[in-house]
Amino acid sequence: LTVALGQIGNFLAYTAVPTVLVTPLGALGVPFGSILASYLLKEKLNILGKLGCLLSCAGSVVLIIHSPKSESVTTQAELEEKLTNPVFVGYLCIVLLMLLLLIFWIAPAHGPTNIMVYISICSLLGSFTVPSTKGIGLAAQDIFHNNPSSQRALYLCLVLLAVLGCSIIIQFRYINKALECFDSSVFGAIYYVVFTTLVLLASAILFREWSNVGVVDFLGMACGFTTVSIGIVLIQVFKEFNFSIGDLNKPNVKTD
């Protein structure tokens, strides 16, 4: 139930605010989950994990302050225009070509030994997942209206739903394969950074959300995203380290 509610909230967020803000802030589930697990499940959260939670929250605040304040695409007509833009179509062709190469040639040979193969597949599929989610929200606004564009909105929504479903199924498959071969903490940290970067790139090409962002806000968002990413790495990768503040007070005994 909580996962379903979370996904519904995520969907509503994509339809209400720019993607460049929603996607990076999705990482807040990691520090909040770690904090709740330390209290409810009595899991140990070391000093590096606590520092990672602090950095994730601080970076999220910076992202919120410097994010775009308005949507660049608000109607179905604008969405259709963006989807048929030659630049975005060219980007999708490149992504599809890379996915075919990774899935049919590189993954069978190098997937179990190179963590970046499965991460690249799942992250590239994010180029379809997040824009499709946002597009479904925009198209759904016109489906129930009694106007000539409602039929087109229905067809567009169905196509985006099919793309979204296929991309999610393939992502689940390769995420499970990655978790069978590699440590989940390392995979989760690297996957967040690569996935978010490629999703932001796809959204920037499709929705042009960066067009109204100044240099200061761009640098602020870059710093915020970097801070959040460092926090996620500290929480995920170093969570097994047995280290606390009390260890700093221990005397260093030298032996000959």
Coordinates of C-alpha atoms in Angstrom, one line a residue:
L1 CA 0.0 0.0 0.0
T2 CA 2.8 2.4 0.9
V3 CA 4.7 1.7 -2.3
A4 CA 1.5 2.2 -4.4
L5 CA 0.8 5.5 -2.6
G6 CA 4.4 6.6 -3.1
Q7 CA 4.2 5.9 -6.9
I8 CA 0.9 7.8 -7.1
G9 CA 2.5 10.7 -5.4
N10 CA 5.5 10.5 -7.7
F11 CA 3.2 10.5 -10.7
L12 CA 1.3 13.5 -9.5
A13 CA 4.6 15.3 -8.8
Y14 CA 5.7 14.8 -12.4
T15 CA 2.5 16.4 -13.7
A16 CA 2.7 19.4 -11.3
V17 CA 6.4 20.5 -11.2
P18 CA 9.4 20.3 -13.5
T19 CA 11.2 17.0 -14.0
V20 CA 14.6 18.5 -13.1
L21 CA 13.2 18.9 -9.6
V22 CA 11.2 15.7 -9.1
T23 CA 13.8 13.2 -10.3
P24 CA 16.8 14.2 -8.0
L25 CA 14.5 14.7 -5.0
G26 CA 13.4 11.0 -5.4
A27 CA 16.7 10.2 -3.6
L28 CA 15.1 11.5 -0.3
G29 CA 13.6 8.1 0.1
V30 CA 17.1 6.7 0.9
P31 CA 17.9 8.9 3.9
F32 CA 14.4 8.8 5.2
G33 CA 14.3 5.0 4.8
S34 CA 17.7 4.7 6.6
I35 CA 16.5 6.8 9.5
L36 CA 13.2 5.0 9.9
A37 CA 15.1 1.6 9.7
S38 CA 17.5 2.7 12.5
Y39 CA 14.6 3.5 14.8
L40 CA 11.9 0.9 13.8
L41 CA 14.0 -2.0 12.7
K42 CA 17.0 -1.2 15.0
E43 CA 19.4 -1.2 12.0
K44 CA 22.7 0.4 12.8
L45 CA 23.3 3.8 11.1
N46 CA 27.0 4.8 11.4
I47 CA 28.4 8.3 11.4
L48 CA 29.0 8.2 7.6
G49 CA 25.4 7.2 7.1
K50 CA 24.2 10.1 9.3
L51 CA 26.5 12.5 7.4
G52 CA 25.0 11.2 4.1
C53 CA 21.5 11.8 5.4
L54 CA 22.5 15.4 6.3
L55 CA 24.1 16.0 2.9
S56 CA 21.1 14.5 1.0
C57 CA 18.7 16.9 2.8
A58 CA 21.0 19.9 2.4
G59 CA 21.4 19.2 -1.3
S60 CA 17.7 18.8 -1.8
V61 CA 17.1 22.2 -0.2
V62 CA 19.6 23.7 -2.7
L63 CA 17.8 22.0 -5.6
I64 CA 14.4 23.3 -4.5
I65 CA 15.8 26.9 -4.2
H66 CA 17.4 26.9 -7.7
S67 CA 14.9 24.7 -9.7
P68 CA 12.8 26.2 -12.5
K69 CA 9.8 28.0 -11.2
S70 CA 7.4 27.2 -14.0
E71 CA 6.6 24.4 -16.5
S72 CA 7.7 24.7 -20.1
V73 CA 5.0 22.2 -21.4
T74 CA 1.5 22.5 -20.0
T75 CA -0.8 21.3 -22.8
Q76 CA -1.2 18.3 -25.1
A77 CA -0.5 20.4 -28.2
E78 CA 2.8 21.5 -26.8
L79 CA 3.6 17.9 -25.8
E80 CA 3.0 16.6 -29.3
E81 CA 5.2 19.4 -30.7
K82 CA 8.0 18.4 -28.4
L83 CA 7.7 14.7 -29.1
T84 CA 8.1 15.3 -32.8
N85 CA 11.0 17.6 -32.5
P86 CA 13.9 16.4 -34.7
V87 CA 16.4 16.8 -31.8
F88 CA 14.4 14.6 -29.4
V89 CA 13.7 12.1 -32.2
G90 CA 17.4 11.9 -32.9
Y91 CA 18.2 11.4 -29.2
L92 CA 15.6 8.6 -29.0
C93 CA 17.2 6.9 -32.0
I94 CA 20.6 7.0 -30.4
V95 CA 19.2 5.7 -27.1
L96 CA 17.5 2.8 -28.9
L97 CA 20.6 1.9 -30.8
M98 CA 22.6 1.9 -27.6
L99 CA 20.0 -0.3 -25.8
L100 CA 20.0 -2.8 -28.6
L101 CA 23.8 -3.0 -28.5
L102 CA 23.9 -3.4 -24.7
I103 CA 21.0 -5.9 -24.5
F104 CA 21.9 -8.2 -27.3
W105 CA 25.7 -8.0 -27.6
I106 CA 27.3 -6.5 -24.5
A107 CA 25.1 -7.7 -21.6
P108 CA 25.4 -11.5 -22.4
A109 CA 29.2 -11.3 -22.5
H110 CA 30.1 -8.7 -19.9
G111 CA 26.9 -8.1 -17.8
P112 CA 27.8 -10.4 -14.9
T113 CA 31.3 -9.0 -14.6
N114 CA 30.8 -5.3 -15.3
I115 CA 28.2 -3.4 -13.1
M116 CA 28.0 -0.5 -15.6
V117 CA 26.4 -2.7 -18.2
Y118 CA 23.2 -3.4 -16.3
I119 CA 23.2 0.1 -14.9
S120 CA 23.5 1.6 -18.3
I121 CA 20.5 -0.4 -19.6
C122 CA 18.3 0.6 -16.7
S123 CA 19.3 4.2 -16.8
L124 CA 18.9 4.6 -20.6
L125 CA 15.4 3.2 -20.2
G126 CA 14.7 6.0 -17.8
S127 CA 14.8 8.2 -20.9
F128 CA 11.4 6.7 -21.7
T129 CA 10.0 6.1 -18.3
V130 CA 10.0 9.6 -16.8
P131 CA 9.0 11.6 -19.9
S132 CA 6.3 9.0 -20.6
T133 CA 5.0 9.5 -17.0
K134 CA 4.9 13.2 -17.4
G135 CA 3.3 13.0 -20.9
I136 CA 0.6 10.7 -19.6
G137 CA -0.3 13.3 -17.0
L138 CA -0.6 16.0 -19.6
A139 CA -2.6 13.9 -22.1
A140 CA -5.0 12.7 -19.4
Q141 CA -6.1 16.3 -18.8
D142 CA -7.8 16.3 -22.3
I143 CA -9.2 12.8 -22.5
F144 CA -12.4 13.6 -20.6
H145 CA -13.1 16.8 -22.4
N146 CA -15.7 16.9 -25.1
N147 CA -13.6 18.4 -27.8
P148 CA -11.9 17.1 -31.1
S149 CA -8.5 16.8 -29.3
S150 CA -9.8 14.3 -26.7
Q151 CA -9.5 11.3 -29.2
R152 CA -6.0 12.2 -30.0
A153 CA -5.2 12.6 -26.4
L154 CA -6.5 9.1 -25.7
Y155 CA -4.3 7.6 -28.5
L156 CA -1.3 9.5 -27.2
C157 CA -2.0 8.4 -23.6
L158 CA -2.3 4.7 -24.7
V159 CA 1.0 4.9 -26.6
L160 CA 2.8 6.4 -23.7
L161 CA 1.3 3.8 -21.4
A162 CA 2.6 1.0 -23.6
V163 CA 6.1 2.6 -23.7
L164 CA 6.1 3.1 -20.0
G165 CA 5.0 -0.5 -19.3
C166 CA 7.6 -2.0 -21.6
S167 CA 10.4 0.2 -20.1
I168 CA 9.5 -0.7 -16.5
I169 CA 9.3 -4.4 -17.2
I170 CA 12.8 -4.4 -18.9
Q171 CA 14.2 -2.3 -16.1
F172 CA 12.9 -4.7 -13.4
R173 CA 14.5 -7.6 -15.3
Y174 CA 17.9 -6.1 -15.5
I175 CA 17.8 -4.7 -11.9
N176 CA 17.1 -8.2 -10.7
K177 CA 20.0 -9.5 -12.8
A178 CA 22.3 -6.8 -11.3
L179 CA 21.3 -7.6 -7.8
E180 CA 22.1 -11.3 -8.4
C181 CA 25.7 -10.4 -9.4
F182 CA 26.6 -7.3 -7.5
D183 CA 26.3 -5.7 -4.0
S184 CA 23.0 -4.0 -3.7
S185 CA 24.5 -1.0 -1.9
V186 CA 27.0 -0.2 -4.6
F187 CA 24.5 -0.8 -7.4
G188 CA 21.9 1.5 -5.7
A189 CA 24.4 4.4 -5.3
I190 CA 25.8 4.2 -8.9
Y191 CA 22.4 3.6 -10.4
Y192 CA 20.9 6.7 -8.7
V193 CA 23.6 9.0 -10.1
V194 CA 23.6 7.5 -13.7
F195 CA 19.8 7.2 -13.9
T196 CA 19.1 10.7 -12.7
T197 CA 21.7 12.2 -15.0
L198 CA 20.3 10.5 -18.1
V199 CA 16.7 11.3 -17.1
L200 CA 17.6 15.0 -16.7
L201 CA 19.3 14.9 -20.1
A202 CA 16.2 13.4 -21.8
S203 CA 13.9 15.8 -20.0
A204 CA 16.1 18.8 -20.9
I205 CA 15.9 17.8 -24.6
L206 CA 12.2 17.1 -24.6
F207 CA 10.7 19.7 -22.3
R208 CA 13.5 22.4 -22.5
E209 CA 13.1 23.0 -18.8
W210 CA 16.6 24.5 -18.6
S211 CA 15.9 27.2 -21.2
N212 CA 14.6 29.6 -18.4
V213 CA 17.4 28.7 -15.9
G214 CA 20.2 31.3 -15.4
V215 CA 23.8 30.5 -14.8
V216 CA 23.6 31.0 -11.1
D217 CA 20.6 28.6 -10.8
F218 CA 22.2 26.1 -13.1
L219 CA 25.4 26.0 -10.9
G220 CA 23.2 25.8 -7.8
M221 CA 21.3 22.8 -9.2
A222 CA 24.5 21.2 -10.2
C223 CA 26.0 21.7 -6.7
G224 CA 22.7 20.4 -5.1
F225 CA 22.7 17.3 -7.3
T226 CA 26.3 16.6 -6.5
T227 CA 25.7 17.0 -2.8
V228 CA 22.7 14.7 -2.9
S229 CA 24.7 12.1 -4.9
I230 CA 27.6 12.2 -2.4
G231 CA 25.1 11.7 0.4
I232 CA 23.6 8.7 -1.3
V233 CA 27.0 7.1 -1.8
L234 CA 27.9 7.6 1.9
I235 CA 24.6 6.0 3.0
Q236 CA 24.6 3.1 0.6
V237 CA 28.3 2.1 0.0
F238 CA 29.6 2.6 3.6
K239 CA 26.7 1.4 5.6
E240 CA 28.5 -1.8 6.7
F241 CA 31.5 0.1 8.1
N242 CA 31.6 -0.2 11.9
F243 CA 32.6 3.4 12.7
S244 CA 31.2 5.9 15.2
I245 CA 32.1 9.3 16.8
G246 CA 33.3 7.4 19.9
D247 CA 36.1 5.8 17.8
L248 CA 37.7 9.3 17.4
N249 CA 38.4 9.5 21.2
K250 CA 40.2 6.2 21.3
P251 CA 44.0 6.6 21.9
N252 CA 46.2 5.5 19.1
V253 CA 48.5 2.9 20.7
K254 CA 51.7 2.5 18.7
T255 CA 53.6 -0.8 18.8
D256 CA 57.2 -1.4 18.0

